[in-house]
Short mmCIF file of C-alpha atoms in Angstrom, two decimals:
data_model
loop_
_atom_site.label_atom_id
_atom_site.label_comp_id
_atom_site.label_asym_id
_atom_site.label_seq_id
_atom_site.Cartn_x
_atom_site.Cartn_y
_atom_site.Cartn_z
CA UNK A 1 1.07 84.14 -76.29
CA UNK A 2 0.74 88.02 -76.42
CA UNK A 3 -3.02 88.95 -77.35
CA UNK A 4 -2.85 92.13 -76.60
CA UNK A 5 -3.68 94.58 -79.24
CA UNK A 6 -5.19 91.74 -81.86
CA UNK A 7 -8.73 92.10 -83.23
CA UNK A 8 -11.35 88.95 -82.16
CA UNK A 9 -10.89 88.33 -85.96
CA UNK A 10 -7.10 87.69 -85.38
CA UNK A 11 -7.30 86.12 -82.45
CA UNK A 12 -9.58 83.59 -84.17
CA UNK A 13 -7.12 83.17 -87.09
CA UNK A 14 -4.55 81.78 -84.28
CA UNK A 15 -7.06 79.71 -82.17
CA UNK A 16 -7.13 75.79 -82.02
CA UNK A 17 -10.53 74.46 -83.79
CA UNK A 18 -12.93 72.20 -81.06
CA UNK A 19 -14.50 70.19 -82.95
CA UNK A 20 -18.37 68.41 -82.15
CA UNK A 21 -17.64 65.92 -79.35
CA UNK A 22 -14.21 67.50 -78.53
CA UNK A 23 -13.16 69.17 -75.61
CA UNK A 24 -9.41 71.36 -74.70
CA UNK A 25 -7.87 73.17 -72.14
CA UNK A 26 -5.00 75.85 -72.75
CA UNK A 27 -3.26 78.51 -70.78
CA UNK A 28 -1.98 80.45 -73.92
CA UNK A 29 -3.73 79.52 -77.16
CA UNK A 30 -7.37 80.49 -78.29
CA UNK A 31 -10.09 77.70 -78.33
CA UNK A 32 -12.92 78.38 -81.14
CA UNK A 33 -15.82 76.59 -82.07
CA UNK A 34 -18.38 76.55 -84.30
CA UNK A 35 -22.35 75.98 -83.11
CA UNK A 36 -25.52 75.12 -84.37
CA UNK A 37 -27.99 73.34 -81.87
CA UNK A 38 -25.02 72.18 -80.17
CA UNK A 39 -23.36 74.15 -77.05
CA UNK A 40 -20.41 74.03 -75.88
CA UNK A 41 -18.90 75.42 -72.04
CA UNK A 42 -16.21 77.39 -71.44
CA UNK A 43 -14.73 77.05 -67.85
CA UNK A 44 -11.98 79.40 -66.39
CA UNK A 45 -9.88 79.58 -63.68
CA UNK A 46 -8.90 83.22 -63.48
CA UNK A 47 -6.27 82.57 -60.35
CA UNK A 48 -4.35 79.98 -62.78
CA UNK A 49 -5.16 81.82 -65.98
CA UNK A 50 -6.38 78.67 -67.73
CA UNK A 51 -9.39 77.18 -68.75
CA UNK A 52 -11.03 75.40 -71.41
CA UNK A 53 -13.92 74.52 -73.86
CA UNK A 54 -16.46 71.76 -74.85
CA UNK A 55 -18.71 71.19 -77.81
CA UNK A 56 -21.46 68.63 -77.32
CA UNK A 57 -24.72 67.69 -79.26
CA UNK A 58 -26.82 65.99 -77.17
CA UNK A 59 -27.10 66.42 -73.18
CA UNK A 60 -26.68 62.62 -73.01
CA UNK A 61 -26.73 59.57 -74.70
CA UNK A 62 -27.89 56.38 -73.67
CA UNK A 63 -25.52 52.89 -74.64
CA UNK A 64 -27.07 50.69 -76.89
CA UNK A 65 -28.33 47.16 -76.62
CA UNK A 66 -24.66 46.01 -77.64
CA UNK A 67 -22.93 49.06 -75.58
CA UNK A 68 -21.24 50.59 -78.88
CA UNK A 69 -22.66 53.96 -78.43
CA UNK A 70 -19.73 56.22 -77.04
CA UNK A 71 -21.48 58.03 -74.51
CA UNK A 72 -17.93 60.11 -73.70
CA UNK A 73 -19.08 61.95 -76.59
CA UNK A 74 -22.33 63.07 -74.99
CA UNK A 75 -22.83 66.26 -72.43
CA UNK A 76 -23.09 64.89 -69.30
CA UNK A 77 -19.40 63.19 -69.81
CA UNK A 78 -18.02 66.12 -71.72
CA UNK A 79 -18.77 68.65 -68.69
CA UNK A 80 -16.96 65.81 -65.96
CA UNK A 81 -14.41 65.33 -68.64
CA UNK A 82 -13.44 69.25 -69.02
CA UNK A 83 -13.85 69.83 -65.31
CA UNK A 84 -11.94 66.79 -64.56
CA UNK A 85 -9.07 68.00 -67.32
CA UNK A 86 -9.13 71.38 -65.39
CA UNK A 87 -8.42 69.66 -61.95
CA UNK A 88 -5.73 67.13 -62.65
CA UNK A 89 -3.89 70.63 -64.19
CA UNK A 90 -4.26 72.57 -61.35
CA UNK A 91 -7.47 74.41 -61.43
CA UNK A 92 -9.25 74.36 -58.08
CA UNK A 93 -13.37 73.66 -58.54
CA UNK A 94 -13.69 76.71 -55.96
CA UNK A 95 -12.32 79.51 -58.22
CA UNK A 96 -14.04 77.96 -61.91
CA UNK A 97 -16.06 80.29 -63.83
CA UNK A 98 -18.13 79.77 -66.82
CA UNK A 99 -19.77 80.72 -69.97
CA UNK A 100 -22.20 79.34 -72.42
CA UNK A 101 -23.08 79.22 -76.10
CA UNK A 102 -25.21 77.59 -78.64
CA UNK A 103 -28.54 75.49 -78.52
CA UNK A 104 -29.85 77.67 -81.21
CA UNK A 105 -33.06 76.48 -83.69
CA UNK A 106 -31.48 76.80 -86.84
CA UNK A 107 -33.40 73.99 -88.47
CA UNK A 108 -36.94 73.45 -87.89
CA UNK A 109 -37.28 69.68 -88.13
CA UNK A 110 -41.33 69.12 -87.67
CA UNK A 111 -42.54 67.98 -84.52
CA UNK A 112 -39.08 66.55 -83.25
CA UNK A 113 -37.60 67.71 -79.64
CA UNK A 114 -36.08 70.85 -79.62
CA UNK A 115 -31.94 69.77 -79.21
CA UNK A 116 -30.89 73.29 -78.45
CA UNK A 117 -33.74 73.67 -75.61
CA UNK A 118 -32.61 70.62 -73.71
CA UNK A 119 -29.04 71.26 -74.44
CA UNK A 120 -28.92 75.01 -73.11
CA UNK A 121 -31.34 73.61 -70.24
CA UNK A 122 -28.75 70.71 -69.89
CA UNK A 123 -25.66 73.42 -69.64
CA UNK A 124 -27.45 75.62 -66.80
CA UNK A 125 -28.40 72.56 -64.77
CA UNK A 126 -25.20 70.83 -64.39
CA UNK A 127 -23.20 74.11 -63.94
CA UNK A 128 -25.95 74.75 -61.06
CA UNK A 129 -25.73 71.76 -59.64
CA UNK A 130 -22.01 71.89 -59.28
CA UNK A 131 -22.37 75.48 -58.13
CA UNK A 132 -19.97 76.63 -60.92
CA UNK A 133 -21.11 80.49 -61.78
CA UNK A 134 -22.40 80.86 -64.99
CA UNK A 135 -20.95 84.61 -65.42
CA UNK A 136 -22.72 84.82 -68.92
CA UNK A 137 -24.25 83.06 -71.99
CA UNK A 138 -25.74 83.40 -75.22
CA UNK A 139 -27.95 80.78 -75.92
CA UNK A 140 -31.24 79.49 -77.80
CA UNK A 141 -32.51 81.81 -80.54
CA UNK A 142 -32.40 80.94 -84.50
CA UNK A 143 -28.49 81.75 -84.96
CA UNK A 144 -25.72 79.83 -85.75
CA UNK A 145 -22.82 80.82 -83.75
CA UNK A 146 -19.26 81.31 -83.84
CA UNK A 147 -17.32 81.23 -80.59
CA UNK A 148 -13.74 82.20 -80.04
CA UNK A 149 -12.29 81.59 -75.90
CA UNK A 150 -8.88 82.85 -74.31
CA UNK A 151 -8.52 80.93 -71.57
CA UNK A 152 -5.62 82.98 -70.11
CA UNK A 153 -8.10 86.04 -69.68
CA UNK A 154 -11.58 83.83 -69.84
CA UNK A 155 -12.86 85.95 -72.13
CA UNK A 156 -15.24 84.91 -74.87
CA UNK A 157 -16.37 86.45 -78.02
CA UNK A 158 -19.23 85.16 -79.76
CA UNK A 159 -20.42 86.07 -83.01
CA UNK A 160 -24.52 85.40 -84.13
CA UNK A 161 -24.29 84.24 -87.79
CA UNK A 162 -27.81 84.68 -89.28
CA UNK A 163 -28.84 81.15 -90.50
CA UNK A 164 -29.16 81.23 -93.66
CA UNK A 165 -30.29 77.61 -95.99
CA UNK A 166 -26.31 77.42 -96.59
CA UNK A 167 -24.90 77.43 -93.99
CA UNK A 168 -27.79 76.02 -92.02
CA UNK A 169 -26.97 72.46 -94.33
CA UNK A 170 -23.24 72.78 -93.37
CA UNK A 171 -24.20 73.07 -89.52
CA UNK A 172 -26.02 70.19 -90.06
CA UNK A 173 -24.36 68.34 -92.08
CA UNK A 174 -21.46 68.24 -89.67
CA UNK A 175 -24.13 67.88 -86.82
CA UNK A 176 -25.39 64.43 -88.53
CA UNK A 177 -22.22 62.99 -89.19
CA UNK A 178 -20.98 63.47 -85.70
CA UNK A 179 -24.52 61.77 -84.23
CA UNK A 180 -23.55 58.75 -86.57
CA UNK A 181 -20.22 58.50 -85.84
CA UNK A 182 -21.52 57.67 -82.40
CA UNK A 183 -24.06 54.62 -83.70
CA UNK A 184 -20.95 53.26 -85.97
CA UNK A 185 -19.27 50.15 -83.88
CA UNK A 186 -15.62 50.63 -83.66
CA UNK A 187 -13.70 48.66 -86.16
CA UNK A 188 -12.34 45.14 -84.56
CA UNK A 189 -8.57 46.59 -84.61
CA UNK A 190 -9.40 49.71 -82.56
CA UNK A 191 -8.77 48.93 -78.59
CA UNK A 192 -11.84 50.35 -76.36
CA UNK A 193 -10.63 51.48 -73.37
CA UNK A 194 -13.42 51.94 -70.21
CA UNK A 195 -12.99 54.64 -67.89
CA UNK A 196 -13.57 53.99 -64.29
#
């Protein structure tokens, strides 16, 4: 797909949505996302022109008593499972680049531990520790952010949305219903499958 020319505006009007808990890896299409305390990952590999993004909530998540939790859903297995999605296309862990987004404040909830801190914190450790280059990232801070990837080019825009109560409550509001969708059993039909 021919980008060339198009305003970050367009090029968001043609990108594939990553939703909280999602991850996706193109060669052609945009990947956007939308973040609150969240932060999502963008990894490139610039000799295969492809790479892809991540958008998780919490840096991880620990199983219940009765093991329902889904802890794929968490950051810890998001980052293996977009590196991992990266490798079995062809990427090569040598060449990966990345940026960061999110972990911004944009509800102050009292007391309570600061999600964007320890997912930001969570996002610089693991790329350290797997001594992938963190070429640049826009993180903490009281903004909402919007986040558009090509992962052809690995370029990122990101755009700082000033929180205001609005859309604050629709951040969150999708925020909360993907942290319950993660206590919520599976129903009986659904197959799990375990990764190994």
């Amino acid at each position: 797909m021919d980008l060339t020319g198009l305003s970050p505006r367009e090029i968001e009007r043609l990108a594939r949505n990553v939703h909280p808990g999602a991850w996706l890896i193109d060669s052609e299409k945009p990947l956007a996302t939308l973040l609150g305390s969240c932060v999502c990952v963008c990894l490139h590999d610039p000799q295969l022109k492809r790479g892809g993004i991540n958008h998780f909530l919490l840096p991880d998540i620990s199983r219940s008593r009765d093991g329902e939790v889904d802890a794929l859903l968490s950051g810890n297995f998001a980052m293996e499972a977009l590196l991992n999605g990266l490798l079995t296309r062809g990427a090569k862990k040598a060449r990966l680049q990345a940026k960061a987004f999110g972990g911004g404040t944009i509800i102050e909830v009292g007391n309570t531990l600061n999600i964007g801190q320890r997912n930001a914190s969570f996002a610089k450790e693991w790329l350290s520790r797997e001594n992938i280059p963190l070429l640049s990232s826009d993180l903490l801070g009281p903004w909402s952010r919007k986040i558009v990837f090509i992962p052809c080019s690995g370029d990122a825009f990101c755009k700082r949305q000033v929180t205001s109560m609005a859309n604050a409550e629709v951040i969150a509001r999708e925020e909360r219903a993907y942290a319950e969708t993660l206590k919520r059993k599976p129903p009986a039909s659904e197959k799990r499958i375990e990764l190994f």
